[in-house]
PDB file of C-alpha atoms in Angstrom:
ATOM      1  CA  MET A   1      30.385  17.038  46.991  1.00 87.00           C
ATOM      2  CA  LEU A   2      30.443  14.386  44.293  1.00 93.00           C
ATOM      3  CA  GLU A   3      28.168  15.086  41.373  1.00 96.00           C
ATOM      4  CA  ALA A   4      27.192  13.349  38.146  1.00 97.00           C
ATOM      5  CA  ILE A   5      25.467  15.446  35.484  1.00 97.00           C
ATOM      6  CA  ASN A   6      23.972  13.483  32.585  1.00 97.00           C
ATOM      7  CA  LEU A   7      26.964  11.171  32.892  1.00 97.00           C
ATOM      8  CA  THR A   8      27.068   8.693  30.014  1.00 97.00           C
ATOM      9  CA  LYS A   9      29.554   6.029  28.911  1.00 96.00           C
ATOM     10  CA  LYS A  10      29.302   4.095  25.651  1.00 95.00           C
ATOM     11  CA  TYR A  11      31.432   1.303  24.270  1.00 93.00           C
ATOM     12  CA  GLY A  12      30.657   1.401  20.587  1.00 90.00           C
ATOM     13  CA  LYS A  13      26.864   1.184  20.390  1.00 87.00           C
ATOM     14  CA  GLN A  14      26.615  -0.384  23.854  1.00 91.00           C
ATOM     15  CA  GLU A  15      25.580   2.111  26.548  1.00 92.00           C
ATOM     16  CA  ALA A  16      27.165   1.049  29.851  1.00 95.00           C
ATOM     17  CA  LEU A  17      25.901   4.139  31.672  1.00 96.00           C
ATOM     18  CA  SER A  18      23.103   6.442  30.548  1.00 96.00           C
ATOM     19  CA  GLN A  19      22.327   9.998  31.691  1.00 96.00           C
ATOM     20  CA  LEU A  20      23.328   9.498  35.331  1.00 97.00           C
ATOM     21  CA  ASN A  21      22.412  12.358  37.665  1.00 96.00           C
ATOM     22  CA  LEU A  22      23.220  12.179  41.380  1.00 94.00           C
ATOM     23  CA  THR A  23      24.978  13.988  44.208  1.00 95.00           C
ATOM     24  CA  VAL A  24      26.813  12.665  47.260  1.00 96.00           C
ATOM     25  CA  ASP A  25      27.598  15.151  50.029  1.00 94.00           C
ATOM     26  CA  LYS A  26      30.283  14.847  52.673  1.00 92.00           C
ATOM     27  CA  GLY A  27      29.084  12.646  55.504  1.00 94.00           C
ATOM     28  CA  GLU A  28      26.795  10.612  53.250  1.00 96.00           C
ATOM     29  CA  ILE A  29      27.074   6.918  52.475  1.00 97.00           C
ATOM     30  CA  PHE A  30      25.545   6.261  49.060  1.00 97.00           C
ATOM     31  CA  CYS A  31      24.971   2.563  48.353  1.00 96.00           C
ATOM     32  CA  LEU A  32      24.426   1.634  44.710  1.00 96.00           C
ATOM     33  CA  LEU A  33      22.550  -1.611  44.067  1.00 95.00           C
ATOM     34  CA  GLY A  34      22.165  -3.469  40.796  1.00 92.00           C
ATOM     35  CA  GLN A  35      22.849  -6.717  39.008  1.00 90.00           C
ATOM     36  CA  ASN A  36      26.165  -7.463  37.338  1.00 88.00           C
ATOM     37  CA  GLY A  37      26.442  -5.263  34.251  1.00 88.00           C
ATOM     38  CA  ALA A  38      24.017  -2.643  35.587  1.00 91.00           C
ATOM     39  CA  GLY A  39      26.671   0.074  35.476  1.00 93.00           C
ATOM     40  CA  LYS A  40      27.869   0.233  39.086  1.00 94.00           C
ATOM     41  CA  THR A  41      31.575  -0.342  38.402  1.00 92.00           C
ATOM     42  CA  THR A  42      31.471   1.911  35.328  1.00 95.00           C
ATOM     43  CA  THR A  43      30.137   4.682  37.553  1.00 96.00           C
ATOM     44  CA  ILE A  44      32.959   4.203  40.046  1.00 95.00           C
ATOM     45  CA  ASN A  45      35.592   4.103  37.298  1.00 94.00           C
ATOM     46  CA  LEU A  46      34.311   7.410  35.905  1.00 95.00           C
ATOM     47  CA  PHE A  47      34.473   9.050  39.337  1.00 94.00           C
ATOM     48  CA  LEU A  48      37.968   7.653  39.856  1.00 92.00           C
ATOM     49  CA  GLY A  49      39.086   9.093  36.534  1.00 91.00           C
ATOM     50  CA  LEU A  50      40.081   5.678  35.206  1.00 91.00           C
ATOM     51  CA  ILE A  51      37.985   6.123  32.051  1.00 93.00           C
ATOM     52  CA  ASP A  52      36.611   9.078  30.092  1.00 93.00           C
ATOM     53  CA  ALA A  53      32.914   9.820  29.873  1.00 94.00           C
ATOM     54  CA  THR A  54      31.294   9.747  26.441  1.00 95.00           C
ATOM     55  CA  SER A  55      29.186  12.719  27.485  1.00 95.00           C
ATOM     56  CA  GLY A  56      28.112  14.524  30.622  1.00 96.00           C
ATOM     57  CA  GLN A  57      30.314  15.247  33.610  1.00 94.00           C
ATOM     58  CA  ALA A  58      31.564  13.724  36.830  1.00 95.00           C
ATOM     59  CA  LEU A  59      32.673  16.374  39.320  1.00 94.00           C
ATOM     60  CA  ILE A  60      34.262  16.534  42.732  1.00 93.00           C
ATOM     61  CA  ASN A  61      33.924  19.852  44.557  1.00 92.00           C
ATOM     62  CA  ASP A  62      32.855  21.348  41.203  1.00 92.00           C
ATOM     63  CA  ILE A  63      36.094  20.194  39.509  1.00 92.00           C
ATOM     64  CA  PRO A  64      35.582  17.977  36.426  1.00 92.00           C
ATOM     65  CA  ILE A  65      37.067  14.507  36.873  1.00 90.00           C
ATOM     66  CA  ARG A  66      39.290  13.346  34.040  1.00 84.00           C
ATOM     67  CA  PRO A  67      42.036  10.708  33.745  1.00 82.00           C
ATOM     68  CA  ASN A  68      45.397  11.844  35.179  1.00 76.00           C
ATOM     69  CA  ASN A  69      43.866  14.917  36.839  1.00 72.00           C
ATOM     70  CA  ASN A  70      45.945  15.253  40.011  1.00 71.00           C
ATOM     71  CA  SER A  71      43.708  18.002  41.356  1.00 76.00           C
ATOM     72  CA  THR A  72      40.920  15.458  41.911  1.00 83.00           C
ATOM     73  CA  THR A  73      42.821  12.195  42.497  1.00 82.00           C
ATOM     74  CA  SER A  74      44.275  13.611  45.713  1.00 80.00           C
ATOM     75  CA  MET A  75      40.729  13.947  47.104  1.00 86.00           C
ATOM     76  CA  ILE A  76      39.652  10.349  46.550  1.00 90.00           C
ATOM     77  CA  ALA A  77      40.532   6.854  47.709  1.00 90.00           C
ATOM     78  CA  TYR A  78      39.393   3.477  46.407  1.00 90.00           C
ATOM     79  CA  ILE A  79      38.796   0.155  48.138  1.00 88.00           C
ATOM     80  CA  PRO A  80      38.109  -2.623  45.588  1.00 85.00           C
ATOM     81  CA  GLU A  81      36.449  -5.964  46.221  1.00 82.00           C
ATOM     82  CA  VAL A  82      39.899  -7.554  46.518  1.00 79.00           C
ATOM     83  CA  VAL A  83      42.430  -5.154  48.044  1.00 82.00           C
ATOM     84  CA  GLN A  84      45.709  -5.547  46.164  1.00 85.00           C
ATOM     85  CA  LEU A  85      48.476  -5.560  48.757  1.00 92.00           C
ATOM     86  CA  TYR A  86      51.920  -7.158  49.029  1.00 94.00           C
ATOM     87  CA  GLY A  87      51.775 -10.496  50.803  1.00 93.00           C
ATOM     88  CA  ASN A  88      55.432 -10.486  51.793  1.00 95.00           C
ATOM     89  CA  LEU A  89      55.109  -7.110  53.537  1.00 96.00           C
ATOM     90  CA  THR A  90      53.493  -6.592  56.923  1.00 96.00           C
ATOM     91  CA  GLY A  91      50.316  -4.598  57.424  1.00 96.00           C
ATOM     92  CA  VAL A  92      52.220  -1.531  58.592  1.00 97.00           C
ATOM     93  CA  GLU A  93      54.780  -1.899  55.770  1.00 97.00           C
ATOM     94  CA  ASN A  94      51.995  -1.993  53.177  1.00 96.00           C
ATOM     95  CA  LEU A  95      50.442   1.109  54.705  1.00 96.00           C
ATOM     96  CA  ASP A  96      53.801   2.902  54.749  1.00 96.00           C
ATOM     97  CA  PHE A  97      54.507   1.961  51.117  1.00 95.00           C
ATOM     98  CA  PHE A  98      51.155   3.066  49.705  1.00 93.00           C
ATOM     99  CA  SER A  99      50.995   6.263  51.752  1.00 93.00           C
ATOM    100  CA  ARG A 100      54.451   7.197  50.450  1.00 93.00           C
ATOM    101  CA  LEU A 101      53.238   6.567  46.892  1.00 89.00           C
ATOM    102  CA  ALA A 102      50.514   9.132  47.599  1.00 86.00           C
ATOM    103  CA  GLY A 103      53.149  11.643  48.719  1.00 89.00           C
ATOM    104  CA  PHE A 104      52.916  11.242  52.510  1.00 92.00           C
ATOM    105  CA  ASN A 105      55.682  10.349  54.944  1.00 94.00           C
ATOM    106  CA  TYR A 106      54.354   9.152  58.302  1.00 96.00           C
ATOM    107  CA  ASN A 107      56.254   7.953  61.344  1.00 96.00           C
ATOM    108  CA  GLU A 108      55.447   4.611  62.953  1.00 95.00           C
ATOM    109  CA  PRO A 109      53.026   5.914  65.637  1.00 95.00           C
ATOM    110  CA  GLU A 110      51.082   7.760  62.940  1.00 96.00           C
ATOM    111  CA  LEU A 111      50.874   4.604  60.822  1.00 96.00           C
ATOM    112  CA  TYR A 112      49.695   2.641  63.860  1.00 96.00           C
ATOM    113  CA  LYS A 113      46.979   5.251  64.456  1.00 93.00           C
ATOM    114  CA  PHE A 114      45.610   4.797  60.921  1.00 93.00           C
ATOM    115  CA  LEU A 115      45.523   1.021  61.364  1.00 94.00           C
ATOM    116  CA  SER A 116      43.822   1.401  64.746  1.00 92.00           C
ATOM    117  CA  ASP A 117      41.226   3.816  63.337  1.00 87.00           C
ATOM    118  CA  ALA A 118      40.538   1.269  60.577  1.00 87.00           C
ATOM    119  CA  GLY A 119      39.760  -1.352  63.228  1.00 87.00           C
ATOM    120  CA  LEU A 120      42.805  -3.607  62.805  1.00 91.00           C
ATOM    121  CA  GLN A 121      44.008  -5.248  65.996  1.00 91.00           C
ATOM    122  CA  GLU A 122      47.500  -4.149  67.064  1.00 94.00           C
ATOM    123  CA  THR A 123      48.779  -7.713  67.442  1.00 95.00           C
ATOM    124  CA  VAL A 124      48.832  -8.219  63.657  1.00 96.00           C
ATOM    125  CA  TYR A 125      50.374  -4.911  62.519  1.00 96.00           C
ATOM    126  CA  LYS A 126      53.736  -6.611  61.927  1.00 95.00           C
ATOM    127  CA  ASN A 127      52.393  -9.873  60.535  1.00 97.00           C
ATOM    128  CA  LYS A 128      52.802 -10.637  56.829  1.00 96.00           C
ATOM    129  CA  LEU A 129      49.779  -9.784  54.682  1.00 95.00           C
ATOM    130  CA  ARG A 130      49.642 -13.330  53.373  1.00 94.00           C
ATOM    131  CA  THR A 131      48.440 -14.377  56.841  1.00 95.00           C
ATOM    132  CA  TYR A 132      45.556 -11.843  56.865  1.00 93.00           C
ATOM    133  CA  SER A 133      41.898 -12.676  56.326  1.00 89.00           C
ATOM    134  CA  LYS A 134      39.939 -10.742  53.724  1.00 86.00           C
ATOM    135  CA  GLY A 135      38.370  -8.612  56.449  1.00 86.00           C
ATOM    136  CA  MET A 136      41.803  -7.706  57.802  1.00 90.00           C
ATOM    137  CA  ARG A 137      42.995  -6.788  54.308  1.00 90.00           C
ATOM    138  CA  GLN A 138      39.963  -4.533  53.895  1.00 87.00           C
ATOM    139  CA  LYS A 139      40.945  -2.755  57.105  1.00 90.00           C
ATOM    140  CA  VAL A 140      44.435  -2.109  55.742  1.00 92.00           C
ATOM    141  CA  GLY A 141      42.742  -0.718  52.626  1.00 89.00           C
ATOM    142  CA  ILE A 142      40.703   1.627  54.821  1.00 88.00           C
ATOM    143  CA  ALA A 143      43.865   2.663  56.674  1.00 91.00           C
ATOM    144  CA  ILE A 144      45.475   3.522  53.318  1.00 91.00           C
ATOM    145  CA  ALA A 145      42.433   5.630  52.432  1.00 87.00           C
ATOM    146  CA  LEU A 146      42.701   7.405  55.790  1.00 87.00           C
ATOM    147  CA  SER A 147      46.404   8.046  55.265  1.00 92.00           C
ATOM    148  CA  LYS A 148      45.626   9.817  51.990  1.00 88.00           C
ATOM    149  CA  ASP A 149      43.322  12.155  53.931  1.00 84.00           C
ATOM    150  CA  ALA A 150      40.754  11.553  51.185  1.00 87.00           C
ATOM    151  CA  ASP A 151      37.347  13.150  51.674  1.00 89.00           C
ATOM    152  CA  TYR A 152      35.686  10.754  49.213  1.00 93.00           C
ATOM    153  CA  ILE A 153      36.054   6.990  49.473  1.00 93.00           C
ATOM    154  CA  PHE A 154      34.827   4.623  46.756  1.00 94.00           C
ATOM    155  CA  MET A 155      34.162   0.958  47.501  1.00 92.00           C
ATOM    156  CA  ASP A 156      33.297  -1.799  45.038  1.00 90.00           C
ATOM    157  CA  GLU A 157      31.615  -4.817  46.700  1.00 87.00           C
ATOM    158  CA  PRO A 158      33.653  -4.270  49.889  1.00 85.00           C
ATOM    159  CA  ILE A 159      31.855  -6.876  52.020  1.00 82.00           C
ATOM    160  CA  SER A 160      31.801  -9.639  49.422  1.00 80.00           C
ATOM    161  CA  GLY A 161      33.159 -12.777  51.085  1.00 77.00           C
ATOM    162  CA  LEU A 162      33.239 -11.314  54.599  1.00 78.00           C
ATOM    163  CA  ASP A 163      31.772 -13.303  57.476  1.00 81.00           C
ATOM    164  CA  PRO A 164      28.975 -11.713  59.590  1.00 84.00           C
ATOM    165  CA  LYS A 165      31.381 -10.486  62.301  1.00 83.00           C
ATOM    166  CA  ALA A 166      33.717  -8.850  59.768  1.00 81.00           C
ATOM    167  CA  THR A 167      30.714  -7.330  57.966  1.00 84.00           C
ATOM    168  CA  LEU A 168      29.462  -5.805  61.220  1.00 86.00           C
ATOM    169  CA  GLU A 169      32.926  -4.384  61.971  1.00 84.00           C
ATOM    170  CA  PHE A 170      33.160  -2.962  58.458  1.00 85.00           C
ATOM    171  CA  THR A 171      29.726  -1.330  58.829  1.00 89.00           C
ATOM    172  CA  LYS A 172      30.785   0.323  62.099  1.00 88.00           C
ATOM    173  CA  ILE A 173      33.948   1.691  60.487  1.00 87.00           C
ATOM    174  CA  CYS A 174      31.976   3.132  57.549  1.00 90.00           C
ATOM    175  CA  LYS A 175      29.563   4.857  59.913  1.00 92.00           C
ATOM    176  CA  GLN A 176      32.467   6.332  61.874  1.00 89.00           C
ATOM    177  CA  LEU A 177      34.034   7.631  58.662  1.00 90.00           C
ATOM    178  CA  SER A 178      30.687   9.203  57.785  1.00 93.00           C
ATOM    179  CA  GLN A 179      30.476  10.876  61.192  1.00 93.00           C
ATOM    180  CA  ASN A 180      33.960  12.272  60.577  1.00 90.00           C
ATOM    181  CA  GLY A 181      32.704  13.962  57.398  1.00 92.00           C
ATOM    182  CA  LYS A 182      33.933  11.456  54.814  1.00 92.00           C
ATOM    183  CA  ALA A 183      31.677  10.675  51.852  1.00 94.00           C
ATOM    184  CA  ILE A 184      31.412   7.011  50.861  1.00 95.00           C
ATOM    185  CA  PHE A 185      30.164   5.732  47.504  1.00 96.00           C
ATOM    186  CA  MET A 186      29.656   1.977  47.647  1.00 94.00           C
ATOM    187  CA  ALA A 187      28.623  -0.479  44.936  1.00 94.00           C
ATOM    188  CA  THR A 188      27.096  -3.569  46.510  1.00 91.00           C
ATOM    189  CA  HIS A 189      24.773  -6.530  46.007  1.00 87.00           C
ATOM    190  CA  ASP A 190      23.928  -6.737  49.706  1.00 87.00           C
ATOM    191  CA  ILE A 191      20.487  -5.195  50.205  1.00 90.00           C
ATOM    192  CA  PHE A 192      20.363  -5.680  53.965  1.00 88.00           C
ATOM    193  CA  ASN A 193      23.800  -4.208  54.609  1.00 88.00           C
ATOM    194  CA  ALA A 194      22.986  -1.288  52.309  1.00 92.00           C
ATOM    195  CA  VAL A 195      20.053  -0.409  54.576  1.00 92.00           C
ATOM    196  CA  ASN A 196      22.207  -0.816  57.686  1.00 90.00           C
ATOM    197  CA  VAL A 197      25.175   1.250  56.527  1.00 93.00           C
ATOM    198  CA  GLY A 198      23.830   3.667  53.910  1.00 94.00           C
ATOM    199  CA  THR A 199      22.221   7.064  54.198  1.00 95.00           C
ATOM    200  CA  LYS A 200      21.000   6.858  50.589  1.00 96.00           C
ATOM    201  CA  ILE A 201      20.393   3.920  48.275  1.00 95.00           C
ATOM    202  CA  GLY A 202      20.238   3.924  44.498  1.00 95.00           C
ATOM    203  CA  ILE A 203      19.107   1.091  42.230  1.00 95.00           C
ATOM    204  CA  MET A 204      20.587   0.726  38.747  1.00 95.00           C
ATOM    205  CA  LYS A 205      19.211  -1.244  35.830  1.00 94.00           C
ATOM    206  CA  GLU A 206      20.852  -1.558  32.416  1.00 93.00           C
ATOM    207  CA  GLY A 207      23.008   1.528  32.917  1.00 94.00           C
ATOM    208  CA  ARG A 208      20.268   3.752  34.314  1.00 95.00           C
ATOM    209  CA  LEU A 209      19.659   4.963  37.851  1.00 95.00           C
ATOM    210  CA  VAL A 210      15.999   4.087  38.261  1.00 94.00           C
ATOM    211  CA  HIS A 211      15.406   4.748  41.962  1.00 93.00           C
ATOM    212  CA  ILE A 212      16.885   6.641  44.945  1.00 94.00           C
ATOM    213  CA  SER A 213      15.709   6.321  48.556  1.00 92.00           C
ATOM    214  CA  ASP A 214      16.806   7.704  51.900  1.00 93.00           C
ATOM    215  CA  THR A 215      17.453   4.749  54.190  1.00 92.00           C
ATOM    216  CA  ASP A 216      15.391   6.299  56.978  1.00 90.00           C
ATOM    217  CA  SER A 217      12.322   6.019  54.739  1.00 90.00           C
ATOM    218  CA  ILE A 218      12.647   2.352  53.721  1.00 90.00           C
ATOM    219  CA  ASN A 219      13.383  -0.896  55.545  1.00 88.00           C
ATOM    220  CA  ALA A 220      15.237  -3.949  54.260  1.00 88.00           C
ATOM    221  CA  ASN A 221      12.119  -5.924  53.313  1.00 90.00           C
ATOM    222  CA  GLU A 222      10.620  -2.962  51.452  1.00 90.00           C
ATOM    223  CA  LEU A 223      13.909  -2.390  49.651  1.00 89.00           C
ATOM    224  CA  GLN A 224      14.140  -6.051  48.703  1.00 90.00           C
ATOM    225  CA  ASP A 225      10.620  -5.984  47.238  1.00 91.00           C
ATOM    226  CA  LEU A 226      11.415  -2.768  45.341  1.00 89.00           C
ATOM    227  CA  TYR A 227      14.700  -4.151  44.059  1.00 88.00           C
ATOM    228  CA  LEU A 228      13.138  -7.377  42.800  1.00 89.00           C
ATOM    229  CA  LYS A 229      10.360  -5.441  41.050  1.00 87.00           C
ATOM    230  CA  THR A 230      12.893  -3.030  39.527  1.00 84.00           C
ATOM    231  CA  ILE A 231      15.342  -5.523  38.080  1.00 80.00           C
TER     232      ILE A 231
END
């Protein structure tokens, strides 16, 4: 599982994250809500090993996460708000390139299977990425995560800018990943989608995790009221 124990990050005297304690088990989708600057992206960056904690620990399967720690980076994948891919390469070429960077060498049918599992239609596999919509790019990002065989997938505002149809497709894919035992940690502003896709929801304010709910115990309207009162 993913675990934060009194996880804290300071920049000078500014505390970006304060005494964070949480766990995310395999099969869970943890949605983290909060305004800009609440500490959501800092939390993800600490779990990804992109920055060092000031104090406390971030762990994956009981292994401390630190920058350049290959023993943990192989277990995780990351899908940012804007997936950085090569526009002059096709969808399958991007997937092949990034999976090779991660140390994998797949044949074409295997690459197609990852793209299919990510929900991308076969007719666009060999189209240039510059012709893809944001939703299609997100699906290639998911395929890359699948190709890494990562048990833990981090997402930062993954549905920002997606239309309702693409959002629904993305939600279905996340739920399927969860059913397959993947853990998803998602930072989002979208309260209603968080209720639809998440198994747990956390609310952050000024670097502190101030509330956690199971999604089966709260509906979207109740969460919206709680969120507005919290922030």
